[in-house]
Amino acid sequence: MSFNSAPSSSASPDSLNQGLAKEASSSRAFGKHTAPFVILLLVITLLASAANLLLPESSSLYVSTYSITLLGKYLCYAMLALAVDIIWGYCGILSLGHGAFFALGGYAMGMYLMRQIGDRGVYGNPLLPDFMVFLDWKELPWFWLGMDQFWFAMIMAVFVPGVLAFVFGWLAFRSRVTGVYLSIMTQALTYALLLSFFRNEMGFGGNNGLTDFKEILGFDLQSDATRVSLFVITAITLSLVFVSSHFILKSRLGKVVLAVRDGESRARFLGYRTQNYKVWLFVYSAVIAGIAGALYVPQVGIINPGEFSPINSIEIVIWVAVGGRGTLIGAIIGALLVNYAKTRFTAIMPEAWLFALGAMFVLVTLYLPKGLMGLYDQLKAKYRSSTQPPASSPDDRSIHKESNQ
C-alpha cells in the first residue's frame, strides 16, 4: 500500500480489481518464501547438530564444534541484519547505529555470565569480577545488582535497547529529523557509547570488556552439548523473529509503515501520526538487535566496546544491501553470505578484505540496487516470460472463433 499518488475517482473497476489481485499475489508470494525458508533453516540446524553430537570425529559428515559456533554467530548476525532491514527497508530509516543496540544486549548477557564465575576467577572474589578487583573496586556497582539472575539479565537485554531506542526515536522523529541527518545522529549515538564503555570507571571492563565466561544456567559453556544447544536456540529465535516480522509488516500496521516510507507528508495529511509508527518500529527493531546480541555473547565468549564501533553498523547495512532490503529474507541471506566470505577471505587476504567489502557494496549499489533477491525476482520473471506462450489479441480470438464456426 502506497500513498505516492492520490486515488483517482475515475478509476475503473477493472483497474481496482487488478490492483487488489496484484497486492494479494504479492502477499501470497511473500508467504510462499517464508514457510520454506523457516523449514530449511530448522532442518539444516537439526542436521548440523546431529552431525556434531552423534557422529564420530573421523566421519566425513562430522560437523566440528568450531563450525557449530561459527554458524551460531552467523545466525546472530542474520537476526541483526533483519532488525536493520525492518527499519530501513520498510520504513526508509537508514540507521547507522544498530550496532549499539546489539552491543547493549550483549553486555547484559555478559554481565550475567560474569556473575556466574563467582570465586572461580583469577582473584577468587565471589562477588566482584576480576577486572573490578584489579581496579581496586570495593563493592559491586548498583547497576550490576540482580544481574546474577538469568531472567533479570534477559529483561535488561531487551529493556535497555528498547528504552534507548524509544527516547532517541521519540526526540528525533517528533522533531521530524530524516535522511542523512538522522543517519549521522544514529552514528553519533553509537560512537558516544563506544567512548563511554572504553572508560574503566564505567564499570563494564573498559577496553578488555567482559570475557572468561564459565557457564550459563549451570551448563558448561565449553561443552559440545551447550554449544549445540545455543546454536539451536539461536536458529529457533531467528525463525520466530522472522515469522513475527512477516505478519507485522503484512498487517494493516505494516501497510501504514510502507505508506510513511513512500509518502510521509501525505500519510500525515490523511491523519496518521507518522512519528508514532516510526518510533514503534524503531523500538521493535532495537529489541531484535538486543536479543541477537544476548545470543551472540555466550557463543563467541567475549563482549567489548569494539562492538559499538560505527564501522560495524555500516557493515550491517552492507549485509542488507547485498541481500536486498525490504525483503526480510534478503537481509538474512546477505548476512550469511557476507560473513561467510569474510571468514574465508580474511584468512586468504586479511589486509585486502575491507577493500573487497567496499568494492562489493559499490558493485551491488550500481548493478544490483535491489540486491540478490531483486536479481532472483528478475531471473524468475524472465524465465516465466520465456516459457509462457504470448497472449493472443482480441482480433486473433475473433478470427479463431469465426474459423471454428
Short mmCIF file of C-alpha atoms in Angstrom, two decimals:
data_model
loop_
_atom_site.label_atom_id
_atom_site.label_comp_id
_atom_site.label_asym_id
_atom_site.label_seq_id
_atom_site.Cartn_x
_atom_site.Cartn_y
_atom_site.Cartn_z
CA MET A 1 0.00 0.00 0.00
CA SER A 2 1.45 3.33 -1.01
CA PHE A 3 0.43 6.97 -0.89
CA ASN A 4 2.69 8.08 -3.71
CA SER A 5 -0.28 9.33 -5.74
CA ALA A 6 -3.74 10.45 -4.86
CA PRO A 7 -6.54 7.95 -5.56
CA SER A 8 -8.41 8.73 -8.76
CA SER A 9 -12.16 8.89 -8.59
CA SER A 10 -12.37 7.83 -12.23
CA ALA A 11 -10.55 4.55 -11.69
CA SER A 12 -12.36 1.71 -13.37
CA PRO A 13 -13.48 -1.43 -11.51
CA ASP A 14 -11.12 -3.50 -13.66
CA SER A 15 -8.10 -1.43 -12.64
CA LEU A 16 -9.10 -1.63 -8.97
CA ASN A 17 -9.53 -5.39 -9.21
CA GLN A 18 -6.16 -5.71 -10.90
CA GLY A 19 -4.55 -3.69 -8.09
CA LEU A 20 -6.14 -5.84 -5.41
CA ALA A 21 -5.16 -9.01 -7.23
CA LYS A 22 -1.58 -7.77 -7.54
CA GLU A 23 -1.42 -6.97 -3.81
CA ALA A 24 -2.88 -10.37 -2.90
CA SER A 25 -0.46 -12.11 -5.26
CA SER A 26 2.46 -10.26 -3.67
CA SER A 27 1.28 -11.28 -0.20
CA ARG A 28 0.98 -14.92 -1.24
CA ALA A 29 4.40 -14.85 -2.85
CA PHE A 30 5.90 -13.45 0.34
CA GLY A 31 4.18 -16.19 2.31
CA LYS A 32 5.50 -18.82 -0.10
CA HIS A 33 9.03 -17.66 0.67
CA THR A 34 8.53 -17.56 4.42
CA ALA A 35 7.48 -21.11 5.27
CA PRO A 36 10.05 -22.94 3.09
CA PHE A 37 12.85 -20.71 4.39
CA VAL A 38 11.98 -21.41 8.03
CA ILE A 39 11.68 -25.14 7.37
CA LEU A 40 15.01 -25.19 5.52
CA LEU A 41 16.71 -23.26 8.33
CA LEU A 42 15.43 -25.61 11.03
CA VAL A 43 16.25 -28.75 9.03
CA ILE A 44 19.83 -27.61 8.40
CA THR A 45 20.15 -26.72 12.09
CA LEU A 46 18.98 -30.16 13.22
CA LEU A 47 21.20 -31.97 10.71
CA ALA A 48 24.28 -29.97 11.71
CA SER A 49 23.55 -30.52 15.41
CA ALA A 50 23.07 -34.26 14.92
CA ALA A 51 26.26 -34.46 12.87
CA ASN A 52 28.16 -32.89 15.78
CA LEU A 53 26.66 -34.90 18.65
CA LEU A 54 26.02 -38.31 17.07
CA LEU A 55 28.80 -38.82 14.51
CA PRO A 56 32.44 -39.61 15.37
CA GLU A 57 35.11 -37.08 14.52
CA SER A 58 36.54 -39.46 11.96
CA SER A 59 33.35 -39.35 9.90
CA SER A 60 33.34 -37.25 6.74
CA LEU A 61 29.92 -35.88 7.73
CA TYR A 62 31.05 -34.76 11.18
CA VAL A 63 30.49 -31.06 11.93
CA SER A 64 33.04 -29.68 14.37
CA THR A 65 32.11 -27.66 17.43
CA TYR A 66 34.03 -24.75 15.94
CA SER A 67 31.77 -24.84 12.87
CA ILE A 68 28.68 -25.03 15.10
CA THR A 69 29.84 -21.94 17.00
CA LEU A 70 30.60 -20.15 13.73
CA LEU A 71 27.14 -20.95 12.36
CA GLY A 72 25.54 -19.71 15.58
CA LYS A 73 27.43 -16.44 15.23
CA TYR A 74 26.25 -16.10 11.63
CA LEU A 75 22.64 -16.58 12.72
CA CYS A 76 23.03 -13.84 15.33
CA TYR A 77 24.32 -11.55 12.59
CA ALA A 78 21.37 -12.58 10.41
CA MET A 79 18.98 -11.54 13.18
CA LEU A 80 20.79 -8.21 13.44
CA ALA A 81 20.53 -7.69 9.67
CA LEU A 82 16.83 -8.50 9.88
CA ALA A 83 16.42 -5.76 12.50
CA VAL A 84 18.09 -3.22 10.22
CA ASP A 85 16.03 -4.32 7.21
CA ILE A 86 12.80 -3.80 9.17
CA ILE A 87 13.59 -0.17 9.87
CA TRP A 88 15.47 0.64 6.65
CA GLY A 89 13.78 -1.44 4.00
CA TYR A 90 10.20 -0.99 5.22
CA CYS A 91 10.27 2.42 6.89
CA GLY A 92 13.04 4.14 4.95
CA ILE A 93 15.09 4.97 8.06
CA LEU A 94 18.78 4.32 7.43
CA SER A 95 20.15 3.59 10.89
CA LEU A 96 23.92 3.54 11.26
CA GLY A 97 23.75 2.82 14.98
CA HIS A 98 22.10 -0.57 15.35
CA GLY A 99 25.41 -1.98 16.48
CA ALA A 100 24.79 -0.08 19.73
CA PHE A 101 21.58 -1.98 20.47
CA PHE A 102 23.32 -5.23 19.60
CA ALA A 103 26.19 -4.44 21.97
CA LEU A 104 23.88 -3.38 24.81
CA GLY A 105 22.06 -6.71 24.64
CA GLY A 106 25.42 -8.44 24.59
CA TYR A 107 26.65 -6.55 27.65
CA ALA A 108 23.52 -7.55 29.58
CA MET A 109 24.24 -11.21 28.85
CA GLY A 110 27.95 -10.68 29.58
CA MET A 111 27.20 -9.20 32.99
CA TYR A 112 25.12 -12.26 33.87
CA LEU A 113 27.87 -14.62 32.70
CA MET A 114 30.47 -12.68 34.72
CA ARG A 115 28.36 -13.02 37.86
CA GLN A 116 28.22 -16.78 37.30
CA ILE A 117 32.00 -17.06 37.56
CA GLY A 118 31.92 -16.43 41.31
CA ASP A 119 35.10 -17.39 43.16
CA ARG A 120 36.49 -19.25 40.14
CA GLY A 121 38.06 -16.06 38.82
CA VAL A 122 41.76 -15.23 38.91
CA TYR A 123 41.43 -13.32 42.20
CA GLY A 124 38.89 -15.67 43.76
CA ASN A 125 36.46 -12.91 44.76
CA PRO A 126 32.95 -14.43 44.98
CA LEU A 127 31.20 -11.10 44.36
CA LEU A 128 33.39 -8.81 42.26
CA PRO A 129 34.52 -9.69 38.72
CA ASP A 130 38.27 -9.87 38.17
CA PHE A 131 38.56 -6.50 36.42
CA MET A 132 36.90 -4.77 39.40
CA VAL A 133 39.30 -6.42 41.83
CA PHE A 134 42.22 -5.37 39.60
CA LEU A 135 40.93 -1.77 39.56
CA ASP A 136 40.54 -1.87 43.37
CA TRP A 137 36.76 -1.58 43.43
CA LYS A 138 35.39 -2.17 46.93
CA GLU A 139 31.78 -3.03 46.15
CA LEU A 140 29.58 -4.03 43.26
CA PRO A 141 28.04 -1.07 41.36
CA TRP A 142 24.29 -0.67 41.68
CA PHE A 143 23.66 -1.42 38.00
CA TRP A 144 25.23 -4.87 38.46
CA LEU A 145 22.71 -5.81 41.15
CA GLY A 146 20.30 -8.51 40.05
CA MET A 147 22.43 -9.48 37.06
CA ASP A 148 23.20 -12.83 38.69
CA GLN A 149 19.63 -13.85 37.80
CA PHE A 150 19.14 -15.08 34.26
CA TRP A 151 15.57 -13.81 33.91
CA PHE A 152 16.54 -10.33 35.09
CA ALA A 153 19.52 -10.18 32.72
CA MET A 154 17.31 -11.18 29.79
CA ILE A 155 14.81 -8.47 30.66
CA MET A 156 17.65 -5.95 30.69
CA ALA A 157 18.90 -7.26 27.31
CA VAL A 158 15.53 -6.26 25.85
CA PHE A 159 14.61 -3.33 28.10
CA VAL A 160 17.79 -1.24 27.81
CA PRO A 161 18.00 -1.22 23.97
CA GLY A 162 14.24 -0.68 23.79
CA VAL A 163 14.27 2.31 26.14
CA LEU A 164 17.25 3.87 24.40
CA ALA A 165 15.56 3.43 21.01
CA PHE A 166 12.31 4.89 22.35
CA VAL A 167 13.97 8.00 23.80
CA PHE A 168 16.14 8.57 20.75
CA GLY A 169 13.33 7.84 18.29
CA TRP A 170 10.78 10.00 20.10
CA LEU A 171 13.09 13.00 20.15
CA ALA A 172 14.28 12.55 16.57
CA PHE A 173 11.02 11.62 14.85
CA ARG A 174 8.96 14.14 16.77
CA SER A 175 11.39 16.81 15.54
CA ARG A 176 10.97 15.36 12.02
CA VAL A 177 14.66 14.65 11.57
CA THR A 178 15.04 12.49 8.46
CA GLY A 179 17.50 11.44 5.80
CA VAL A 180 21.22 11.80 6.18
CA TYR A 181 20.84 13.92 9.34
CA LEU A 182 19.13 11.05 11.14
CA SER A 183 21.79 8.60 9.93
CA ILE A 184 24.54 10.84 11.29
CA MET A 185 22.72 11.11 14.63
CA THR A 186 22.46 7.32 14.97
CA GLN A 187 26.14 7.02 14.15
CA ALA A 188 26.98 9.68 16.74
CA LEU A 189 24.93 7.76 19.32
CA THR A 190 26.87 4.54 18.89
CA TYR A 191 30.19 6.41 18.84
CA ALA A 192 29.33 8.14 22.12
CA LEU A 193 28.55 4.77 23.69
CA LEU A 194 31.84 3.41 22.32
CA LEU A 195 33.81 6.16 24.07
CA SER A 196 31.84 5.72 27.30
CA PHE A 197 32.30 1.94 27.54
CA PHE A 198 36.04 2.30 26.90
CA ARG A 199 36.41 4.10 30.24
CA ASN A 200 37.35 1.88 33.20
CA GLU A 201 35.29 3.91 35.66
CA MET A 202 32.10 2.97 33.80
CA GLY A 203 32.27 -0.49 35.37
CA PHE A 204 31.99 -2.58 32.18
CA GLY A 205 35.54 -3.86 31.86
CA GLY A 206 36.98 -0.94 29.90
CA ASN A 207 38.94 -1.76 26.78
CA ASN A 208 39.08 -5.51 27.54
CA GLY A 209 35.34 -5.83 28.05
CA LEU A 210 33.82 -8.94 29.63
CA THR A 211 35.23 -12.42 28.99
CA ASP A 212 36.43 -15.67 30.58
CA PHE A 213 32.86 -16.96 30.95
CA LYS A 214 32.39 -20.34 32.62
CA GLU A 215 28.76 -21.44 32.46
CA ILE A 216 25.21 -20.44 31.63
CA LEU A 217 22.29 -21.70 33.72
CA GLY A 218 24.65 -24.24 35.27
CA PHE A 219 25.83 -25.68 31.92
CA ASP A 220 29.48 -25.59 30.92
CA LEU A 221 29.95 -23.17 28.03
CA GLN A 222 32.84 -25.20 26.65
CA SER A 223 30.92 -28.45 26.26
CA ASP A 224 29.70 -29.58 22.86
CA ALA A 225 26.14 -30.06 24.08
CA THR A 226 25.93 -26.47 25.35
CA ARG A 227 27.35 -25.10 22.11
CA VAL A 228 24.87 -27.08 20.05
CA SER A 229 22.00 -26.02 22.32
CA LEU A 230 22.90 -22.35 21.90
CA PHE A 231 23.06 -22.85 18.13
CA VAL A 232 19.61 -24.48 18.07
CA ILE A 233 18.12 -21.79 20.32
CA THR A 234 19.53 -19.09 18.03
CA ALA A 235 18.03 -20.74 14.94
CA ILE A 236 14.62 -21.08 16.61
CA THR A 237 14.73 -17.46 17.81
CA LEU A 238 15.65 -16.25 14.33
CA SER A 239 12.73 -18.22 12.88
CA LEU A 240 10.28 -16.77 15.40
CA VAL A 241 11.51 -13.22 14.81
CA PHE A 242 11.34 -13.72 11.05
CA VAL A 243 7.77 -15.07 11.11
CA SER A 244 6.52 -12.43 13.57
CA SER A 245 8.10 -9.65 11.49
CA HIS A 246 6.45 -11.08 8.38
CA PHE A 247 2.99 -10.92 9.96
CA ILE A 248 3.55 -7.45 11.41
CA LEU A 249 4.71 -5.99 8.10
CA LYS A 250 1.87 -7.64 6.19
CA SER A 251 -0.74 -6.36 8.65
CA ARG A 252 -2.54 -3.03 8.47
CA LEU A 253 0.20 -1.51 10.61
CA GLY A 254 2.80 -2.67 8.10
CA LYS A 255 0.87 -1.12 5.23
CA VAL A 256 0.79 2.21 7.09
CA VAL A 257 4.55 1.92 7.64
CA LEU A 258 5.06 1.44 3.90
CA ALA A 259 2.86 4.48 3.28
CA VAL A 260 5.02 6.50 5.66
CA ARG A 261 8.11 5.35 3.80
CA ASP A 262 6.74 6.21 0.35
CA GLY A 263 4.99 9.46 1.23
CA GLU A 264 5.18 10.58 4.83
CA SER A 265 3.72 14.03 4.26
CA ARG A 266 0.68 12.58 2.51
CA ALA A 267 0.20 9.95 5.22
CA ARG A 268 0.37 12.71 7.82
CA PHE A 269 -2.17 14.73 5.84
CA LEU A 270 -4.55 11.75 5.90
CA GLY A 271 -4.49 11.81 9.70
CA TYR A 272 -1.83 9.25 10.64
CA ARG A 273 0.58 10.13 13.44
CA THR A 274 3.58 9.04 11.45
CA GLN A 275 6.07 9.62 14.26
CA ASN A 276 4.29 7.05 16.43
CA TYR A 277 4.61 4.37 13.76
CA LYS A 278 8.27 5.18 13.24
CA VAL A 279 9.03 5.12 16.96
CA TRP A 280 7.20 1.81 17.42
CA LEU A 281 9.07 0.14 14.55
CA PHE A 282 12.39 1.60 15.70
CA VAL A 283 11.90 0.16 19.19
CA TYR A 284 10.85 -3.22 17.78
CA SER A 285 13.96 -3.27 15.60
CA ALA A 286 16.21 -2.34 18.55
CA VAL A 287 14.72 -5.12 20.70
CA ILE A 288 15.53 -7.67 17.99
CA ALA A 289 19.09 -6.36 17.85
CA GLY A 290 19.37 -6.65 21.65
CA ILE A 291 18.19 -10.27 21.56
CA ALA A 292 20.73 -11.02 18.83
CA GLY A 293 23.50 -9.54 20.99
CA ALA A 294 22.43 -11.58 24.02
CA LEU A 295 22.61 -14.80 21.98
CA TYR A 296 25.91 -13.77 20.41
CA VAL A 297 27.98 -13.32 23.59
CA PRO A 298 27.85 -16.85 25.11
CA GLN A 299 28.74 -18.36 21.74
CA VAL A 300 31.65 -16.04 20.99
CA GLY A 301 32.84 -15.79 24.58
CA ILE A 302 33.58 -12.06 24.77
CA ILE A 303 31.94 -8.64 24.56
CA ASN A 304 33.96 -5.43 24.41
CA PRO A 305 33.46 -1.80 23.35
CA GLY A 306 34.59 -2.65 19.83
CA GLU A 307 31.05 -3.89 19.16
CA PHE A 308 29.91 -0.26 19.39
CA SER A 309 32.17 0.74 16.52
CA PRO A 310 30.33 2.71 13.81
CA ILE A 311 32.13 0.56 11.23
CA ASN A 312 30.19 -2.46 12.48
CA SER A 313 26.89 -0.66 11.99
CA ILE A 314 27.89 0.36 8.46
CA GLU A 315 28.81 -3.25 7.72
CA ILE A 316 25.32 -4.36 8.77
CA VAL A 317 23.85 -2.01 6.17
CA ILE A 318 26.08 -3.66 3.56
CA TRP A 319 24.69 -7.09 4.51
CA VAL A 320 21.16 -5.84 3.96
CA ALA A 321 22.04 -4.10 0.69
CA VAL A 322 23.72 -7.22 -0.70
CA GLY A 323 20.78 -9.46 0.16
CA GLY A 324 18.10 -6.98 -0.84
CA ARG A 325 16.41 -4.55 1.51
CA GLY A 326 12.69 -4.65 2.09
CA THR A 327 12.52 -8.43 1.75
CA LEU A 328 13.49 -9.81 5.20
CA ILE A 329 14.83 -12.98 3.59
CA GLY A 330 17.35 -10.94 1.64
CA ALA A 331 18.76 -9.44 4.85
CA ILE A 332 19.30 -12.90 6.33
CA ILE A 333 20.89 -14.26 3.15
CA GLY A 334 23.11 -11.20 2.80
CA ALA A 335 24.36 -11.50 6.40
CA LEU A 336 25.13 -15.20 5.99
CA LEU A 337 26.92 -14.81 2.65
CA VAL A 338 28.97 -11.74 3.52
CA ASN A 339 30.10 -13.11 6.89
CA TYR A 340 31.00 -16.47 5.37
CA ALA A 341 33.01 -14.64 2.72
CA LYS A 342 34.64 -12.57 5.44
CA THR A 343 35.66 -15.70 7.33
CA ARG A 344 37.15 -17.25 4.20
CA PHE A 345 38.86 -14.21 2.71
CA THR A 346 40.29 -12.79 5.94
CA ALA A 347 42.37 -15.96 6.10
CA ILE A 348 43.44 -15.63 2.46
CA MET A 349 43.90 -11.86 2.16
CA PRO A 350 43.43 -10.26 5.59
CA GLU A 351 44.75 -6.85 4.55
CA ALA A 352 42.60 -6.56 1.42
CA TRP A 353 39.30 -7.78 2.86
CA LEU A 354 37.97 -4.31 3.71
CA PHE A 355 38.69 -3.16 0.16
CA ALA A 356 36.85 -6.21 -1.16
CA LEU A 357 33.91 -5.42 1.10
CA GLY A 358 33.79 -1.81 -0.11
CA ALA A 359 34.02 -2.91 -3.73
CA MET A 360 31.17 -5.37 -3.15
CA PHE A 361 28.97 -2.61 -1.77
CA VAL A 362 29.75 -0.31 -4.72
CA LEU A 363 29.05 -3.03 -7.28
CA VAL A 364 25.78 -4.01 -5.61
CA THR A 365 24.69 -0.37 -5.47
CA LEU A 366 25.46 0.18 -9.16
CA TYR A 367 24.37 -3.09 -10.73
CA LEU A 368 22.11 -4.77 -8.16
CA PRO A 369 20.17 -1.95 -6.46
CA LYS A 370 17.61 -4.48 -5.20
CA GLY A 371 20.23 -6.97 -4.04
CA LEU A 372 20.34 -10.69 -4.60
CA MET A 373 16.61 -11.07 -4.01
CA GLY A 374 15.93 -8.47 -6.68
CA LEU A 375 18.18 -10.40 -9.08
CA TYR A 376 16.31 -13.60 -8.22
CA ASP A 377 12.97 -11.94 -8.96
CA GLN A 378 14.27 -10.61 -12.29
CA LEU A 379 15.55 -14.02 -13.37
CA LYS A 380 12.31 -15.66 -12.27
CA ALA A 381 10.20 -13.16 -14.22
CA LYS A 382 12.41 -13.58 -17.29
CA TYR A 383 12.09 -17.36 -17.11
CA ARG A 384 8.31 -17.16 -16.80
CA SER A 385 8.03 -14.78 -19.74
CA SER A 386 10.15 -17.11 -21.89
CA THR A 387 8.15 -20.23 -21.03
CA GLN A 388 4.64 -18.78 -21.23
CA PRO A 389 3.05 -18.53 -24.71
CA PRO A 390 2.32 -14.99 -25.93
CA ALA A 391 -1.17 -13.77 -25.12
CA SER A 392 -3.46 -13.63 -28.13
CA SER A 393 -5.02 -10.32 -29.12
CA PRO A 394 -8.81 -9.77 -29.34
CA ASP A 395 -8.57 -9.80 -33.17
CA ASP A 396 -6.83 -13.16 -33.11
CA ARG A 397 -9.51 -14.59 -30.82
CA SER A 398 -12.33 -13.32 -33.12
CA ILE A 399 -10.64 -14.81 -36.21
CA HIS A 400 -10.19 -18.12 -34.39
CA LYS A 401 -13.84 -18.10 -33.38
CA GLU A 402 -15.05 -17.40 -36.95
CA SER A 403 -12.89 -20.20 -38.33
CA ASN A 404 -14.41 -22.62 -35.81
CA GLN A 405 -17.91 -21.56 -36.84
#
